[in-house]
């Protein structure tokens, strides 16, 4: 039996066949040309054992190290108990300090409800600057300037030629207005404005986004400021007039934006400001004290208005309500009416018939109300009622928050459904989009509205319509002016504002997206477009005109910079 197994013989036969195949292909020496690849593998390294580090002492916080220092490992039990008592006492003191600091921080964010003097309102002013502000107030306090409403038939002509003549005269007087003064009156975006009626001084009040009230004496003498070379800068290169900044509402954030400013119609010796901090304040120019007159329960206040005799106040809010308050009575007697399901942007009181209101709402409706029937409705006291679902569930302080008597929308709807109450809502005029503003003119017969549908509308309300207990027969505006009102997020809403001067043909001012200030007559005629491309590069969103002088107007933009428009001979 052979020593070679069958497997070995088969293996040798296979090798022989493969060699013959390689020889036939000429690949016998191919294996010699192929070099073996070099290996990169490293030999396994022996594991190195690291020496064990000595145990560290137990970690202590920096606070404890600062308070007690290193602990003696050999301290006695009595010393240990004393040390622990001292540590506990210091820990409690530090916690109390932290809680007090947190409470101070929360208090700084809450509205201020106590009386505030000028020193508190202007904590950044020097005594000299504060004295200048008091002097400015003293000038306008010399003569009372009550608000003078016009008669409802003033400047109402049977002949159209007389209207054309009045418009032509206005164009001559207002067309020559130029930029005569500029200044950054407030730190943030201008939201509201009021022009004092004093003739000898252009004193203007601007409210901004962060609750700051800017007071601008626009034609005050300019202080000469020298540069590094000792040269005096020309007046047109610097800021005009003098201004002072008062923090009327708190906190100094967008939660305190001043939504409207109204001068006291009795004598113009004080002014009222409403703000998003849910409060209304009255600043006395005589004493310099800012007193809170109203504070709502977490409802944003959008506007206030007062009749000419000044004893009442109407307040609109973001929850669709309008509140009536008698300033001679305690504010707890205020009465709130739910007139809309959506935000009411502003309320305007008819100056000749103060029981008529006009409201502008996000519901796309402009409504005219006869409040004489509303006053007959019984109200529900909010002090004894549970919290409304529209209000904040947070704990409230009834000693400072005004909880008015509430007349809900259901009661108002029932009144409107009765025959006697049909004349309570005299008009209900629809717009294409939200109505951003609506105001009566000084005669109490014309209404101008602005809307996000880019249209300014004018209505003429005849006195006979107001005297009858019936719904107005017409709902169509007699004039519609196309005007870009798409201000967006970063600009204040454009509002058409009437001049309150009763001795001139009625007209109103409104900002334009092309950076101009537009003036229109009560008939819808464009009187003039005021602009200066060399000095104005932003939208003049907030506008007003002087209540006593025709050739005066002011405007403000989103950076807090304000402009006085007047004849050039004032320079």
C-alpha atoms as one frame of an Amber mdcrd trajectory, in Angstrom:
protein
   0.000   0.000   0.000   1.493   3.382  -1.028   2.289   5.947   1.698   0.752
   8.776  -0.473  -2.935   9.283   0.128  -5.526   9.811  -2.555  -5.911  13.433
  -1.442  -2.227  14.193  -1.920  -2.243  12.617  -5.374  -5.239  14.689  -6.388
  -3.580  17.835  -5.019  -0.354  17.211  -7.001  -2.367  16.561 -10.144  -4.190
  19.871  -9.686  -0.895  21.720  -9.228   0.464  20.128 -12.389  -2.586  21.147
 -14.425  -2.306  24.713 -13.158   1.343  24.916 -14.119   0.548  23.635 -17.634
  -2.207  26.285 -17.885   0.140  29.060 -16.783   2.793  27.849 -19.227   0.311
  27.897 -22.090  -0.608  31.489 -21.157   3.050  32.561 -20.744   2.597  33.466
 -17.086   5.162  31.184 -15.537   7.372  34.064 -14.231   4.515  36.444 -13.338
   4.720  35.622  -9.678   8.305  36.862  -9.535   7.326  40.395 -10.613   4.752
  40.801  -7.841   6.341  42.203  -4.675   4.757  41.475  -1.370   3.064  44.512
   0.309   4.805  45.936   3.331   2.868  45.545   6.524   2.139  48.670   8.658
   0.917  46.860  11.653   2.685  47.797  14.876   3.448  45.360  17.544   1.182
  45.360  20.518   2.497  47.755  23.148   2.533  46.653  26.734  -0.063  48.378
  28.943   1.448  51.011  31.212  -0.156  51.330  34.590  -0.544  54.911  35.852
   0.278  55.516  39.473  -2.846  56.038  41.602  -3.289  59.662  42.655  -3.882
  60.431  46.298  -7.552  61.019  47.282  -8.681  64.675  47.043 -10.585  66.334
  49.873 -14.382  66.675  49.532 -15.310  69.571  47.194 -16.799  72.697  48.780
 -18.628  75.557  47.057 -16.926  78.906  46.717 -19.603  80.446  48.922 -18.815
  78.113  51.842 -15.080  78.564  51.395 -15.574  82.319  51.458 -17.769  82.156
  54.549 -16.001  79.680  56.791 -12.577  79.166  55.289 -10.659  75.887  55.734
 -12.065  73.483  58.330  -9.753  72.405  61.109  -9.687  68.581  61.074  -8.887
  68.597  64.784 -11.668  70.958  65.898 -13.541  70.089  69.065 -17.271  69.186
  69.115 -18.122  72.556  70.690 -16.175  74.430  68.005 -17.886  72.372  65.315
 -21.357  73.226  66.674 -20.455  76.925  66.819 -19.113  76.840  63.262 -22.271
  75.138  61.977 -24.474  77.731  63.693 -22.489  80.547  62.067 -22.708  78.844
  58.664 -26.463  78.444  58.989 -26.894  82.069  60.046 -24.826  83.323  57.095
 -26.721  81.029  54.711 -30.063  82.460  55.879 -28.813  86.032  55.527 -27.625
  85.353  51.995 -30.948  83.750  51.028 -32.848  86.730  52.425 -30.629  89.076
  50.438 -31.262  87.098  47.241 -35.025  87.123  47.856 -34.966  90.870  48.484
 -33.021  91.451  45.269 -35.504  89.312  43.314 -38.412  91.252  44.839 -36.773
  94.548  43.894 -36.364  93.264  40.348 -40.042  92.248  40.179 -41.094  95.578
  41.656 -39.118  97.394  38.975 -41.199  95.626  36.324 -44.563  96.495  37.878
 -46.505  99.678  37.054 -46.078 102.493  39.542 -49.360 103.563  41.119 -48.194
 106.271  43.532 -47.792 109.977  42.806 -44.561 110.923  41.023 -42.865 114.315
  41.108 -40.635 115.827  38.425 -37.498 114.775  40.276 -38.605 111.140  40.140
 -39.810 111.368  36.553 -36.571 112.991  35.388 -33.909 111.289  37.489 -31.287
 111.868  34.769 -31.724 115.654  34.641 -29.438 118.072  36.411 -30.934 120.732
  38.721 -30.284 123.340  35.997 -32.158 121.302  33.374 -35.016 120.696  35.793
 -35.210 124.438  36.399 -35.440 125.073  32.649 -38.351 122.638  32.428 -40.187
 124.424  35.233 -39.610 127.729  33.447 -41.116 126.296  30.261 -44.175 125.219
  32.249 -44.412 128.665  33.867 -44.661 130.295  30.440 -47.715 128.294  29.363
 -49.322 128.684  32.798 -49.658 132.455  32.465 -52.844 132.290  30.402 -55.507
 129.552  30.482 -56.117 128.074  27.034 -59.462 126.233  27.120 -60.448 124.077
  24.189 -62.823 126.028  21.956 -65.236 123.893  19.919 -66.621 125.351  16.754
 -70.305 125.658  15.867 -71.713 122.863  13.717 -72.501 125.270  10.846 -69.033
 126.883  10.730 -67.498 126.878   7.253 -70.619 125.308   5.770 -71.345 127.126
   2.525 -74.187 126.867   0.060 -71.904 127.855  -2.780 -69.038 125.577  -3.731
 -66.926 128.541  -4.784 -66.527 129.575  -1.144 -65.116 126.153  -0.264 -62.711
 126.465  -3.177 -61.647 129.888  -1.939 -60.995 128.599   1.600 -58.934 125.698
   0.261 -56.930 128.076  -1.928 -56.169 130.294   1.045 -55.071 127.293   3.104
 -52.733 126.203   0.341 -51.065 129.600   0.392 -50.592 129.543   4.149 -49.609
 125.904   4.654 -47.694 125.395   1.421 -44.810 127.565   2.662 -44.101 125.484
   5.780 -40.515 124.248   6.028 -38.428 122.279   8.503 -37.326 124.863  11.066
 -36.345 122.586  13.955 -35.432 118.942  14.533 -34.556 116.936  17.627 -34.494
 113.385  18.979 -37.091 114.084  21.647 -37.603 110.496  22.864 -35.352 107.485
  22.963 -37.752 105.145  21.155 -40.521 105.110  18.581 -43.075 107.931  18.738
 -46.584 106.627  19.493 -48.620 109.743  20.313 -48.466 113.545  20.342 -50.230
 116.598  21.785 -49.563 120.221  20.790 -50.009 122.826  23.540 -52.210 125.785
  22.463 -49.861 128.452  23.880 -49.231 131.007  21.094 -45.843 132.322  22.235
 -44.199 128.907  22.474 -44.182 125.689  20.465 -44.426 123.221  23.343 -45.116
 119.692  22.125 -45.599 116.472  24.106 -44.570 113.163  22.508 -45.212 109.681
  23.946 -42.927 106.833  22.943 -42.901 103.041  22.897 -41.285 102.602  26.329
 -43.548 104.870  28.390 -41.392 107.970  28.035 -42.971 111.421  27.668 -40.802
 113.769  25.639 -41.462 117.485  26.152 -40.065 119.627  23.333 -39.736 123.395
  23.364 -39.140 123.430  19.630 -38.148 127.106  19.230 -36.117 127.537  22.392
 -32.717 129.219  21.847 -30.075 126.758  20.756 -27.033 126.472  22.984 -23.826
 127.079  21.071 -21.566 124.014  21.210 -17.923 124.302  20.228 -16.040 121.479
  18.553 -12.435 120.440  19.244 -11.106 123.361  17.185 -13.222 125.880  19.056
 -15.608 126.444  16.148 -19.340 126.728  16.759 -21.464 124.259  14.767 -24.127
 125.861  12.530 -27.715 125.525  13.841 -28.851 123.284  11.000 -26.222 120.693
  11.934 -27.401 120.310  15.537 -30.654 119.659  17.356 -33.197 122.438  17.564
 -34.875 123.706  20.707 -34.743 121.998  24.091 -36.312 118.775  25.225 -36.814
 116.872  28.460 -37.655 113.205  28.949 -40.032 112.027  31.673 -40.595 108.338
  32.463 -44.357 108.673  32.925 -45.211 104.962  32.808 -43.356 101.957  34.160
 -41.632  99.615  33.410 -39.578 101.277  30.702 -40.428  98.649  28.096 -42.905
  98.021  25.294 -45.440  97.068  27.984 -45.768 100.786  28.794 -46.184 102.380
  25.344 -48.045 105.706  25.629 -51.056 105.179  23.377 -52.554 108.682  23.585
 -52.017 112.145  25.086 -54.786 114.661  25.791 -54.494 118.141  27.274 -57.028
 119.212  29.872 -59.715 120.983  27.790 -60.579 123.357  30.665 -57.301 125.307
  30.789 -54.515 123.159  29.251 -52.683 123.289  32.595 -52.391 119.511  32.784
 -52.341 116.534  30.453 -53.563 112.946  30.500 -51.582 109.977  29.164 -52.870
 106.452  28.601 -50.437 103.557  28.243 -50.155  99.816  27.744 -49.236  99.411
  31.411 -53.029  99.617  31.908 -52.910 103.010  33.639 -53.854 106.633  32.934
 -51.871 109.449  34.520 -52.492 113.163  34.888 -49.416 115.403  34.846 -50.017
 118.810  36.405 -47.875 121.506  34.806 -48.511 123.633  37.885 -47.197 121.278
  40.573 -45.173 118.889  38.432 -46.918 115.911  40.059 -48.048 112.946  37.941
 -51.105 111.323  39.536 -52.703 108.064  38.518 -56.398 108.550  37.710 -57.240
 105.081  36.367 -55.752 101.568  36.394 -57.429  98.653  34.657 -57.261  94.969
  35.549 -54.707  93.817  32.951 -56.533  95.375  29.960 -54.467  97.446  27.519
 -55.762 101.006  27.186 -55.676 102.257  23.594 -56.953 105.854  23.852 -58.691
 108.497  25.962 -60.790 111.503  25.045 -62.489 114.272  27.005 -65.438 116.569
  26.205 -64.804 120.355  26.131 -66.005 120.894  29.704 -63.429 118.338  30.901
 -65.285 116.663  33.770 -65.603 113.284  32.066 -63.327 110.843  30.331 -63.957
 108.089  27.800 -61.419 105.257  27.600 -61.118 102.587  24.887 -59.326  99.275
  25.414 -57.953  96.292  23.541 -60.766  93.978  24.723 -63.467  95.851  22.806
 -64.666  97.965  25.729 -65.261 101.663  26.299 -65.194 103.020  29.862 -66.891
 106.193  31.055 -65.455 107.893  34.132 -66.534 111.041  35.941 -63.323 112.755
  37.042 -65.156 114.436  39.932 -66.116 111.080  41.477 -64.025 108.186  42.744
 -62.750 105.993  39.949 -64.536 102.955  41.374 -67.740 104.486  39.935 -66.432
 104.087  36.370 -68.676 102.159  34.008 -67.394  99.924  31.209 -69.443  98.970
  28.135 -68.547  96.014  25.912 -69.204  97.611  22.530 -67.187  95.272  20.300
 -65.941  91.708  20.168 -62.493  92.925  19.084 -60.027  95.666  19.948 -61.265
  99.258  19.826 -58.311 101.321  18.638 -59.679 104.694  19.633 -62.731 106.558
  20.875 -63.578 110.154  19.949 -66.059 112.457  21.708 -68.212 114.834  19.669
 -67.109 118.347  20.783 -70.516 120.005  20.272 -72.698 117.083  21.417 -70.539
 115.180  23.915 -73.023 112.325  24.270 -72.083 111.136  20.757 -69.059 108.848
  20.399 -67.331 107.313  17.413 -65.323 104.093  17.835 -62.850 102.421  15.476
 -62.440  98.674  15.836 -60.488  95.728  14.458 -63.877  94.244  13.559 -63.719
  96.489  10.427 -66.537  98.614  11.779 -66.802 102.294  12.568 -69.710 102.922
  14.919 -71.434 106.091  16.100 -73.029 105.800  19.545 -75.612 107.871  21.403
 -74.568 107.233  24.998 -77.709 108.635  26.596 -79.428 105.259  26.367 -76.303
 103.358  27.407 -76.260 105.211  30.719 -79.668 103.744  31.606 -78.353 100.160
  31.548 -77.698  98.497  34.892 -74.131  97.366  35.464 -72.573  94.440  37.266
 -69.979  95.249  39.896 -66.664  93.570  39.082 -65.559  93.694  42.729 -68.073
  91.047  43.784 -68.041  89.136  40.496 -65.639  86.252  39.758 -62.705  86.890
  37.496 -63.669  87.285  33.875 -62.019  84.758  31.514 -60.560  87.650  29.555
 -58.641  88.878  32.550 -55.437  87.689  34.089 -55.833  85.059  36.834 -53.008
  86.684  38.792 -53.706  88.192  42.184 -54.841  91.802  41.903 -54.644  94.724
  44.278 -58.100  96.303  44.469 -56.673  99.333  46.251 -54.973 100.529  43.051
 -56.758  98.660  40.252 -59.976 100.209  38.981 -62.705  97.580  38.751 -65.455
  99.418  36.866 -69.083  98.439  36.834 -69.522  96.213  33.804 -72.236  96.317
  31.130 -71.722  93.188  29.047 -72.379  92.802  25.334 -75.515  90.751  25.959
 -77.179  93.674  27.759 -76.206  96.041  24.959 -77.544  93.664  22.286 -80.856
  93.445  24.130 -81.054  97.242  24.232 -80.348  97.527  20.506 -83.061  94.975
  19.758 -85.757  97.115  21.435 -87.605  99.880  19.611 -86.479 102.462  22.137
 -82.844 101.409  21.905 -82.540 101.269  18.122 -81.190 104.817  18.013 -78.372
 104.010  20.479 -76.132 102.900  17.603 -76.685 105.665  15.084 -74.336 104.299
  12.426 -72.343 101.179  11.635 -70.035 101.647   8.685 -68.000  98.734   7.359
 -64.453  99.044   6.013 -62.415  96.655   3.911 -60.040  95.894   6.789 -59.452
  96.944  10.404 -60.326 100.551  11.203 -57.208 102.069  12.762 -58.676 105.464
  13.750 -61.788 107.650  13.585 -62.208 111.217  14.883 -64.806 113.987  14.998
 -63.784 117.376  13.634 -64.028 120.545  15.842 -67.517 121.262  14.478 -68.817
 117.839  15.501 -70.227 117.157  12.052 -67.414 115.504  10.043 -65.705 112.162
  10.718 -62.417 111.035   9.206 -61.293 107.395   9.412 -58.188 105.463   8.405
 -58.070 101.767   7.650 -55.671  99.041   6.613 -57.543  98.853   3.310 -55.426
 101.903   2.320 -58.339 104.333   2.261 -59.042 107.539   4.172 -62.804 108.124
   4.385 -64.765 111.281   5.165 -68.379 111.504   6.343 -70.485 114.650   6.708
 -73.074 114.279   9.492 -75.824 116.860   9.240 -76.987 118.402  12.534 -80.545
 117.289  11.815 -79.377 113.664  11.826 -77.871 114.141  15.280 -80.969 115.826
  16.671 -83.344 113.044  15.605 -83.678 109.807  17.583 -83.116 107.675  14.512
 -80.386 105.840  12.662 -78.448 107.992  10.183 -80.050 107.706   6.732 -76.757
 107.424   4.823 -73.775 105.144   5.336 -71.629 106.075   2.343 -68.647 108.418
   2.841 -68.780 111.489   0.616 -65.028 111.283  -0.026 -62.560 108.384  -0.222
 -58.835 109.057  -0.526 -56.380 106.327  -1.456 -53.538 106.403   1.050 -50.909
 103.773   1.835 -51.482 102.683   5.451 -49.353  99.502   5.435 -47.023 100.540
   8.243 -46.051  96.999   9.218 -44.451  96.004  12.505 -41.841  98.718  12.954
 -43.879 101.872  12.311 -46.640 103.503  14.330 -50.113 103.218  12.805 -50.963
 106.172  10.570 -53.887 108.237  11.881 -55.650 111.222  10.343 -55.787 113.962
  13.004 -57.969 117.079  12.770 -56.668 120.509  13.650 -58.474 121.699  16.786
 -58.262 125.346  15.744 -61.898 126.540  15.400 -60.907 129.721  13.535 -59.697
 128.077  10.351 -61.216 125.955   7.592 -61.311 122.351   8.921 -58.408 120.200
   7.780 -56.416 117.211   9.024 -52.839 115.930   8.911 -51.590 112.397   8.251
 -48.180 110.836   7.700 -47.247 109.324   4.360 -45.074 106.308   3.581 -43.052
 108.493   1.185 -41.731 110.433   4.243 -44.012 113.434   3.764 -46.640 115.050
   5.980 -49.913 115.353   4.056 -52.620 117.920   4.820 -56.186 117.481   3.513
 -59.271 119.663   3.778 -62.561 118.495   5.284 -63.774 117.982   1.690 -60.910
 115.628   0.845 -58.805 118.128  -1.143 -55.037 117.751  -0.853 -53.801 121.062
   0.517 -50.078 120.321   0.588 -47.401 117.657   1.003 -44.635 118.762   3.347
 -41.284 117.075   2.806 -37.557 117.751   2.685 -35.425 114.954   1.259 -32.229
 116.571   2.504 -33.351 116.517   6.152 -35.984 113.781   6.433 -35.255 110.145
   5.604 -37.937 108.328   7.635 -41.718 108.020   7.698 -43.372 110.821   9.701
 -45.941 108.481  11.231 -47.321 110.688  14.045 -48.552 114.190  13.196 -50.347
 117.146  14.806 -51.061 120.813  14.144 -51.022 123.823  16.467 -54.423 124.441
  18.123 -54.007 128.238  17.920 -51.596 129.005  15.058 -52.451 127.878  11.527
 -48.896 127.834  10.143 -47.557 125.192  12.531 -47.319 121.394  12.386 -45.176
 118.710  13.997 -44.333 115.125  13.140 -42.393 112.227  14.667 -40.843 109.003
  13.409 -39.880 105.545  14.631 -36.492 106.611  16.025 -37.916 109.292  18.331
 -36.815 112.162  16.075 -39.349 114.988  15.722 -39.778 117.844  13.258 -41.353
 121.296  13.553 -42.872 122.657  10.337 -43.257 126.441  10.208 -42.550 129.430
   7.927 -38.880 130.012   7.197 -38.932 133.477   8.746 -39.004 131.803  12.186
 -35.435 130.615  11.720
